[in-house]
Amino acid sequence: IVDDGSTDNTEVRINKLMEIYQSYKIVYQYFKENKGPAFARNRGAELSQGEYIAFLDSDDLWLKNKLKYQIDFMKKNNYLISQTEEIWIRNGKRVNPMEKHRKPTGDIFEKSLKFCTVSPSSVMIKREVFFELGGFDESFLACEDYDLWLRLSLKYPVYLLPKRLIIKRGGLWEHQSKKIPHLDRLR
C-alpha cells in the first residue's frame, strides 16, 4: 500500500488492518508529500514481488475474487496484460457507459487514440512488461495512465476479461479529474 500524502487517517486504518491480517504480507509505505498517482503506482510496483502487478486507486473497489479471475484468465491464455469490465458510479449513482466507452480487446492501440480505454484499477500486467516500458511517467500531472496504456498497446495486445470486477467511482471533487481543468483536452 502506497500512501501518497493522504490526510484521512489512512495510516491508522492500515495499521489496524495489519494487526487483524497478520498472516498476510502487507507492506505500507507512507510519503508525507503528495507526489501524484504516477509516483505512487511506480513505488508500489517497485515494492511488489509477484509475477503480476495490479493497481487499485483509492476511489475504486475490486469485487470479490477479481485477482483470482484475472490471474486464471491470463495464465490460461498466456496473456501479458489484461483488464476487466467495470461498474461505473458517478456522483454516487450507477451509470451505463456510452457505446464509445466499450472496452476493446487485443490490438487496442488505434481505438485508444481517441480517448483512454483502460482503467488503472482494472489492469493486471506481467511485472517484467511494466518495468520494460519504464512504468508511469512521473513528470505528467495527469493522464500518466493514458500515456502508459498507449506505449503498452503499441507494443503488446491488451485483452479484456468480460466480467465486471471493479467499481469505478468518479465525479467527486477530490478526484484528479476535477483538480485539473480541461483534463479531456489534455488527453
PDB file of C-alpha atoms in Angstrom:
ATOM      1  CA  ILE A   1       0.000   0.000   0.000  1.00  0.00           C
ATOM      2  CA  VAL A   2       1.496   3.304  -1.076  1.00  0.00           C
ATOM      3  CA  ASP A   3       0.044   6.247   0.838  1.00  0.00           C
ATOM      4  CA  ASP A   4       0.880   9.304  -1.222  1.00  0.00           C
ATOM      5  CA  GLY A   5       0.341  12.086   1.302  1.00  0.00           C
ATOM      6  CA  SER A   6      -3.195  11.200   2.392  1.00  0.00           C
ATOM      7  CA  THR A   7      -4.839  13.334   5.063  1.00  0.00           C
ATOM      8  CA  ASP A   8      -7.676  10.956   6.010  1.00  0.00           C
ATOM      9  CA  ASN A   9      -6.039   8.819   8.743  1.00  0.00           C
ATOM     10  CA  THR A  10      -5.116   6.104   6.251  1.00  0.00           C
ATOM     11  CA  GLU A  11      -2.050   5.188   8.318  1.00  0.00           C
ATOM     12  CA  VAL A  12      -4.161   4.481  11.423  1.00  0.00           C
ATOM     13  CA  ARG A  13      -6.645   2.363   9.442  1.00  0.00           C
ATOM     14  CA  ILE A  14      -3.900   0.403   7.682  1.00  0.00           C
ATOM     15  CA  ASN A  15      -2.102  -0.305  10.953  1.00  0.00           C
ATOM     16  CA  LYS A  16      -5.361  -1.733  12.391  1.00  0.00           C
ATOM     17  CA  LEU A  17      -5.801  -3.926   9.309  1.00  0.00           C
ATOM     18  CA  MET A  18      -2.207  -5.119   9.566  1.00  0.00           C
ATOM     19  CA  GLU A  19      -2.897  -6.215  13.157  1.00  0.00           C
ATOM     20  CA  ILE A  20      -6.002  -8.143  12.052  1.00  0.00           C
ATOM     21  CA  TYR A  21      -4.405  -9.739   8.987  1.00  0.00           C
ATOM     22  CA  GLN A  22      -1.011 -10.614  10.424  1.00  0.00           C
ATOM     23  CA  SER A  23      -0.774 -13.763   8.295  1.00  0.00           C
ATOM     24  CA  TYR A  24      -0.728 -11.622   5.124  1.00  0.00           C
ATOM     25  CA  LYS A  25       2.384  -9.843   3.974  1.00  0.00           C
ATOM     26  CA  ILE A  26       1.263  -6.208   3.847  1.00  0.00           C
ATOM     27  CA  VAL A  27       3.813  -3.546   3.051  1.00  0.00           C
ATOM     28  CA  TYR A  28       2.756   0.005   3.868  1.00  0.00           C
ATOM     29  CA  GLN A  29       4.783   2.917   2.500  1.00  0.00           C
ATOM     30  CA  TYR A  30       3.835   6.441   3.619  1.00  0.00           C
ATOM     31  CA  PHE A  31       5.052   9.561   1.840  1.00  0.00           C
ATOM     32  CA  LYS A  32       4.267  12.834   3.583  1.00  0.00           C
ATOM     33  CA  GLU A  33       4.330  14.936   0.420  1.00  0.00           C
ATOM     34  CA  ASN A  34       1.792  14.047  -2.268  1.00  0.00           C
ATOM     35  CA  LYS A  35       3.761  13.297  -5.426  1.00  0.00           C
ATOM     36  CA  GLY A  36       0.919  12.119  -7.646  1.00  0.00           C
ATOM     37  CA  PRO A  37      -0.515   8.865  -8.930  1.00  0.00           C
ATOM     38  CA  ALA A  38       2.410   8.012 -11.241  1.00  0.00           C
ATOM     39  CA  PHE A  39       4.841   8.193  -8.322  1.00  0.00           C
ATOM     40  CA  ALA A  40       2.588   6.123  -6.039  1.00  0.00           C
ATOM     41  CA  ARG A  41       1.952   3.435  -8.653  1.00  0.00           C
ATOM     42  CA  ASN A  42       5.638   3.183  -9.578  1.00  0.00           C
ATOM     43  CA  ARG A  43       6.683   2.892  -5.914  1.00  0.00           C
ATOM     44  CA  GLY A  44       4.079   0.177  -5.365  1.00  0.00           C
ATOM     45  CA  ALA A  45       5.335  -1.724  -8.405  1.00  0.00           C
ATOM     46  CA  GLU A  46       8.918  -1.454  -7.144  1.00  0.00           C
ATOM     47  CA  LEU A  47       7.881  -2.868  -3.764  1.00  0.00           C
ATOM     48  CA  SER A  48       5.978  -5.733  -5.365  1.00  0.00           C
ATOM     49  CA  GLN A  49       7.460  -9.198  -5.627  1.00  0.00           C
ATOM     50  CA  GLY A  50       4.847 -11.162  -7.540  1.00  0.00           C
ATOM     51  CA  GLU A  51       4.645 -12.242 -11.153  1.00  0.00           C
ATOM     52  CA  TYR A  52       1.800  -9.801 -11.833  1.00  0.00           C
ATOM     53  CA  ILE A  53       1.095  -6.187 -10.919  1.00  0.00           C
ATOM     54  CA  ALA A  54      -2.417  -4.852 -10.352  1.00  0.00           C
ATOM     55  CA  PHE A  55      -3.382  -1.333  -9.300  1.00  0.00           C
ATOM     56  CA  LEU A  56      -6.228  -0.193  -7.076  1.00  0.00           C
ATOM     57  CA  ASP A  57      -6.861   3.541  -6.983  1.00  0.00           C
ATOM     58  CA  SER A  58      -8.218   4.932  -3.721  1.00  0.00           C
ATOM     59  CA  ASP A  59     -11.620   5.798  -5.209  1.00  0.00           C
ATOM     60  CA  ASP A  60     -12.229   2.401  -6.849  1.00  0.00           C
ATOM     61  CA  LEU A  61     -13.173  -1.002  -5.471  1.00  0.00           C
ATOM     62  CA  TRP A  62     -12.268  -4.524  -6.550  1.00  0.00           C
ATOM     63  CA  LEU A  63     -15.082  -7.045  -6.394  1.00  0.00           C
ATOM     64  CA  LYS A  64     -14.600 -10.409  -4.718  1.00  0.00           C
ATOM     65  CA  ASN A  65     -12.140 -12.716  -6.498  1.00  0.00           C
ATOM     66  CA  LYS A  66     -11.094 -10.059  -9.044  1.00  0.00           C
ATOM     67  CA  LEU A  67      -7.443 -11.043  -8.774  1.00  0.00           C
ATOM     68  CA  LYS A  68      -8.172 -14.775  -8.935  1.00  0.00           C
ATOM     69  CA  TYR A  69     -10.352 -14.461 -12.053  1.00  0.00           C
ATOM     70  CA  GLN A  70      -7.811 -12.252 -13.763  1.00  0.00           C
ATOM     71  CA  ILE A  71      -4.779 -14.404 -12.931  1.00  0.00           C
ATOM     72  CA  ASP A  72      -6.630 -17.513 -14.138  1.00  0.00           C
ATOM     73  CA  PHE A  73      -7.613 -15.688 -17.370  1.00  0.00           C
ATOM     74  CA  MET A  74      -4.047 -14.562 -18.020  1.00  0.00           C
ATOM     75  CA  LYS A  75      -2.386 -17.877 -17.191  1.00  0.00           C
ATOM     76  CA  LYS A  76      -4.870 -19.940 -19.208  1.00  0.00           C
ATOM     77  CA  ASN A  77      -4.276 -17.788 -22.304  1.00  0.00           C
ATOM     78  CA  ASN A  78      -0.637 -16.840 -21.672  1.00  0.00           C
ATOM     79  CA  TYR A  79      -1.514 -13.100 -21.749  1.00  0.00           C
ATOM     80  CA  LEU A  80       0.883 -10.390 -20.619  1.00  0.00           C
ATOM     81  CA  ILE A  81      -1.735  -7.665 -19.976  1.00  0.00           C
ATOM     82  CA  SER A  82      -5.446  -7.728 -19.297  1.00  0.00           C
ATOM     83  CA  GLN A  83      -8.214  -5.553 -17.979  1.00  0.00           C
ATOM     84  CA  THR A  84     -11.746  -6.217 -16.774  1.00  0.00           C
ATOM     85  CA  GLU A  85     -15.139  -4.680 -17.326  1.00  0.00           C
ATOM     86  CA  GLU A  86     -16.368  -2.141 -14.757  1.00  0.00           C
ATOM     87  CA  ILE A  87     -19.388  -0.910 -12.905  1.00  0.00           C
ATOM     88  CA  TRP A  88     -19.465   2.879 -13.159  1.00  0.00           C
ATOM     89  CA  ILE A  89     -20.610   5.103 -10.306  1.00  0.00           C
ATOM     90  CA  ARG A  90     -20.759   8.870 -10.971  1.00  0.00           C
ATOM     91  CA  ASN A  91     -21.646  11.248  -8.152  1.00  0.00           C
ATOM     92  CA  GLY A  92     -22.963   8.304  -6.137  1.00  0.00           C
ATOM     93  CA  LYS A  93     -25.247   6.907  -8.873  1.00  0.00           C
ATOM     94  CA  ARG A  94     -24.742   3.916 -11.141  1.00  0.00           C
ATOM     95  CA  VAL A  95     -24.472   4.909 -14.790  1.00  0.00           C
ATOM     96  CA  ASN A  96     -24.104   2.958 -18.002  1.00  0.00           C
ATOM     97  CA  PRO A  97     -21.096   3.728 -20.162  1.00  0.00           C
ATOM     98  CA  MET A  98     -21.822   5.027 -23.651  1.00  0.00           C
ATOM     99  CA  GLU A  99     -21.075   2.839 -26.663  1.00  0.00           C
ATOM    100  CA  LYS A 100     -17.868   4.797 -27.330  1.00  0.00           C
ATOM    101  CA  HIS A 101     -16.573   3.640 -23.929  1.00  0.00           C
ATOM    102  CA  ARG A 102     -16.895  -0.052 -24.840  1.00  0.00           C
ATOM    103  CA  LYS A 103     -13.583  -1.673 -23.954  1.00  0.00           C
ATOM    104  CA  PRO A 104     -11.709  -3.170 -26.898  1.00  0.00           C
ATOM    105  CA  THR A 105      -9.614  -6.331 -26.657  1.00  0.00           C
ATOM    106  CA  GLY A 106      -6.404  -7.448 -28.319  1.00  0.00           C
ATOM    107  CA  ASP A 107      -4.836  -4.756 -30.509  1.00  0.00           C
ATOM    108  CA  ILE A 108      -6.362  -1.700 -28.810  1.00  0.00           C
ATOM    109  CA  PHE A 109      -3.830   0.965 -29.829  1.00  0.00           C
ATOM    110  CA  GLU A 110      -5.777   2.610 -32.657  1.00  0.00           C
ATOM    111  CA  LYS A 111      -9.059   2.560 -30.708  1.00  0.00           C
ATOM    112  CA  SER A 112      -7.253   4.105 -27.749  1.00  0.00           C
ATOM    113  CA  LEU A 113      -6.018   7.134 -29.681  1.00  0.00           C
ATOM    114  CA  LYS A 114      -9.369   8.964 -29.396  1.00  0.00           C
ATOM    115  CA  PHE A 115      -9.610   8.519 -25.614  1.00  0.00           C
ATOM    116  CA  CYS A 116      -8.365   6.329 -22.811  1.00  0.00           C
ATOM    117  CA  THR A 117      -9.935   2.850 -22.981  1.00  0.00           C
ATOM    118  CA  VAL A 118      -8.131   1.359 -19.969  1.00  0.00           C
ATOM    119  CA  SER A 119      -8.721   1.983 -16.263  1.00  0.00           C
ATOM    120  CA  PRO A 120      -5.807   1.519 -13.857  1.00  0.00           C
ATOM    121  CA  SER A 121      -7.878  -0.420 -11.316  1.00  0.00           C
ATOM    122  CA  SER A 122      -8.958  -2.955 -13.959  1.00  0.00           C
ATOM    123  CA  VAL A 123      -5.443  -3.713 -15.245  1.00  0.00           C
ATOM    124  CA  MET A 124      -3.199  -6.649 -14.500  1.00  0.00           C
ATOM    125  CA  ILE A 125       0.217  -6.757 -16.145  1.00  0.00           C
ATOM    126  CA  LYS A 126       3.197  -9.072 -16.032  1.00  0.00           C
ATOM    127  CA  ARG A 127       5.781  -7.404 -13.807  1.00  0.00           C
ATOM    128  CA  GLU A 128       8.619  -7.572 -16.356  1.00  0.00           C
ATOM    129  CA  VAL A 129       6.485  -5.886 -19.038  1.00  0.00           C
ATOM    130  CA  PHE A 130       5.662  -2.989 -16.700  1.00  0.00           C
ATOM    131  CA  PHE A 131       9.349  -2.363 -15.997  1.00  0.00           C
ATOM    132  CA  GLU A 132      10.390  -2.912 -19.611  1.00  0.00           C
ATOM    133  CA  LEU A 133       8.166   0.051 -20.538  1.00  0.00           C
ATOM    134  CA  GLY A 134       9.529   2.204 -17.707  1.00  0.00           C
ATOM    135  CA  GLY A 135       6.297   2.391 -15.692  1.00  0.00           C
ATOM    136  CA  PHE A 136       4.268   5.576 -15.390  1.00  0.00           C
ATOM    137  CA  ASP A 137       5.854   8.865 -16.445  1.00  0.00           C
ATOM    138  CA  GLU A 138       6.141  10.807 -13.183  1.00  0.00           C
ATOM    139  CA  SER A 139       6.520  14.144 -14.993  1.00  0.00           C
ATOM    140  CA  PHE A 140       2.847  14.026 -16.065  1.00  0.00           C
ATOM    141  CA  LEU A 141       0.430  15.913 -13.810  1.00  0.00           C
ATOM    142  CA  ALA A 142      -2.450  13.987 -15.370  1.00  0.00           C
ATOM    143  CA  CYS A 143      -3.071  11.288 -17.961  1.00  0.00           C
ATOM    144  CA  GLU A 144       0.022   9.360 -16.867  1.00  0.00           C
ATOM    145  CA  ASP A 145      -2.030   6.191 -17.148  1.00  0.00           C
ATOM    146  CA  TYR A 146      -3.204   7.028 -20.671  1.00  0.00           C
ATOM    147  CA  ASP A 147       0.418   7.585 -21.708  1.00  0.00           C
ATOM    148  CA  LEU A 148       1.426   4.158 -20.367  1.00  0.00           C
ATOM    149  CA  TRP A 149      -1.531   2.369 -21.978  1.00  0.00           C
ATOM    150  CA  LEU A 150      -0.657   3.904 -25.346  1.00  0.00           C
ATOM    151  CA  ARG A 151       3.010   2.902 -25.043  1.00  0.00           C
ATOM    152  CA  LEU A 152       1.923  -0.540 -23.895  1.00  0.00           C
ATOM    153  CA  SER A 153      -0.728  -1.150 -26.563  1.00  0.00           C
ATOM    154  CA  LEU A 154       1.637  -0.017 -29.314  1.00  0.00           C
ATOM    155  CA  LYS A 155       3.836  -2.998 -28.453  1.00  0.00           C
ATOM    156  CA  TYR A 156       1.508  -5.596 -26.856  1.00  0.00           C
ATOM    157  CA  PRO A 157      -2.131  -6.671 -27.070  1.00  0.00           C
ATOM    158  CA  VAL A 158      -4.338  -5.836 -24.075  1.00  0.00           C
ATOM    159  CA  TYR A 159      -7.025  -8.457 -23.520  1.00  0.00           C
ATOM    160  CA  LEU A 160     -10.409  -7.908 -21.922  1.00  0.00           C
ATOM    161  CA  LEU A 161     -11.838 -10.253 -19.329  1.00  0.00           C
ATOM    162  CA  PRO A 162     -15.529  -9.532 -19.995  1.00  0.00           C
ATOM    163  CA  LYS A 163     -16.576  -9.654 -16.346  1.00  0.00           C
ATOM    164  CA  ARG A 164     -17.446  -6.617 -14.227  1.00  0.00           C
ATOM    165  CA  LEU A 165     -14.868  -6.971 -11.474  1.00  0.00           C
ATOM    166  CA  ILE A 166     -14.320  -3.381 -10.339  1.00  0.00           C
ATOM    167  CA  ILE A 167     -16.445  -0.477  -9.219  1.00  0.00           C
ATOM    168  CA  LYS A 168     -15.085   2.683 -10.791  1.00  0.00           C
ATOM    169  CA  ARG A 169     -16.235   5.696  -8.820  1.00  0.00           C
ATOM    170  CA  GLY A 170     -15.958   9.215 -10.169  1.00  0.00           C
ATOM    171  CA  GLY A 171     -17.359  12.711 -10.090  1.00  0.00           C
ATOM    172  CA  LEU A 172     -16.195  13.624  -6.597  1.00  0.00           C
ATOM    173  CA  TRP A 173     -14.476  16.970  -6.097  1.00  0.00           C
ATOM    174  CA  GLU A 174     -11.277  15.444  -4.708  1.00  0.00           C
ATOM    175  CA  HIS A 175     -10.595  13.317  -7.771  1.00  0.00           C
ATOM    176  CA  GLN A 176      -7.689  14.221 -10.006  1.00  0.00           C
ATOM    177  CA  SER A 177     -10.058  14.740 -12.939  1.00  0.00           C
ATOM    178  CA  LYS A 178     -11.753  17.556 -11.009  1.00  0.00           C
ATOM    179  CA  LYS A 179      -8.492  19.201  -9.889  1.00  0.00           C
ATOM    180  CA  ILE A 180      -7.099  19.749 -13.381  1.00  0.00           C
ATOM    181  CA  PRO A 181      -9.270  21.919 -15.632  1.00  0.00           C
ATOM    182  CA  HIS A 182      -9.992  20.655 -19.145  1.00  0.00           C
ATOM    183  CA  LEU A 183      -8.475  17.240 -18.443  1.00  0.00           C
ATOM    184  CA  ASP A 184     -10.093  15.687 -21.516  1.00  0.00           C
ATOM    185  CA  ARG A 185      -8.469  18.325 -23.722  1.00  0.00           C
ATOM    186  CA  LEU A 186      -5.074  17.465 -22.211  1.00  0.00           C
ATOM    187  CA  ARG A 187      -5.558  13.865 -23.278  1.00  0.00           C
TER     188      ARG A 187
END
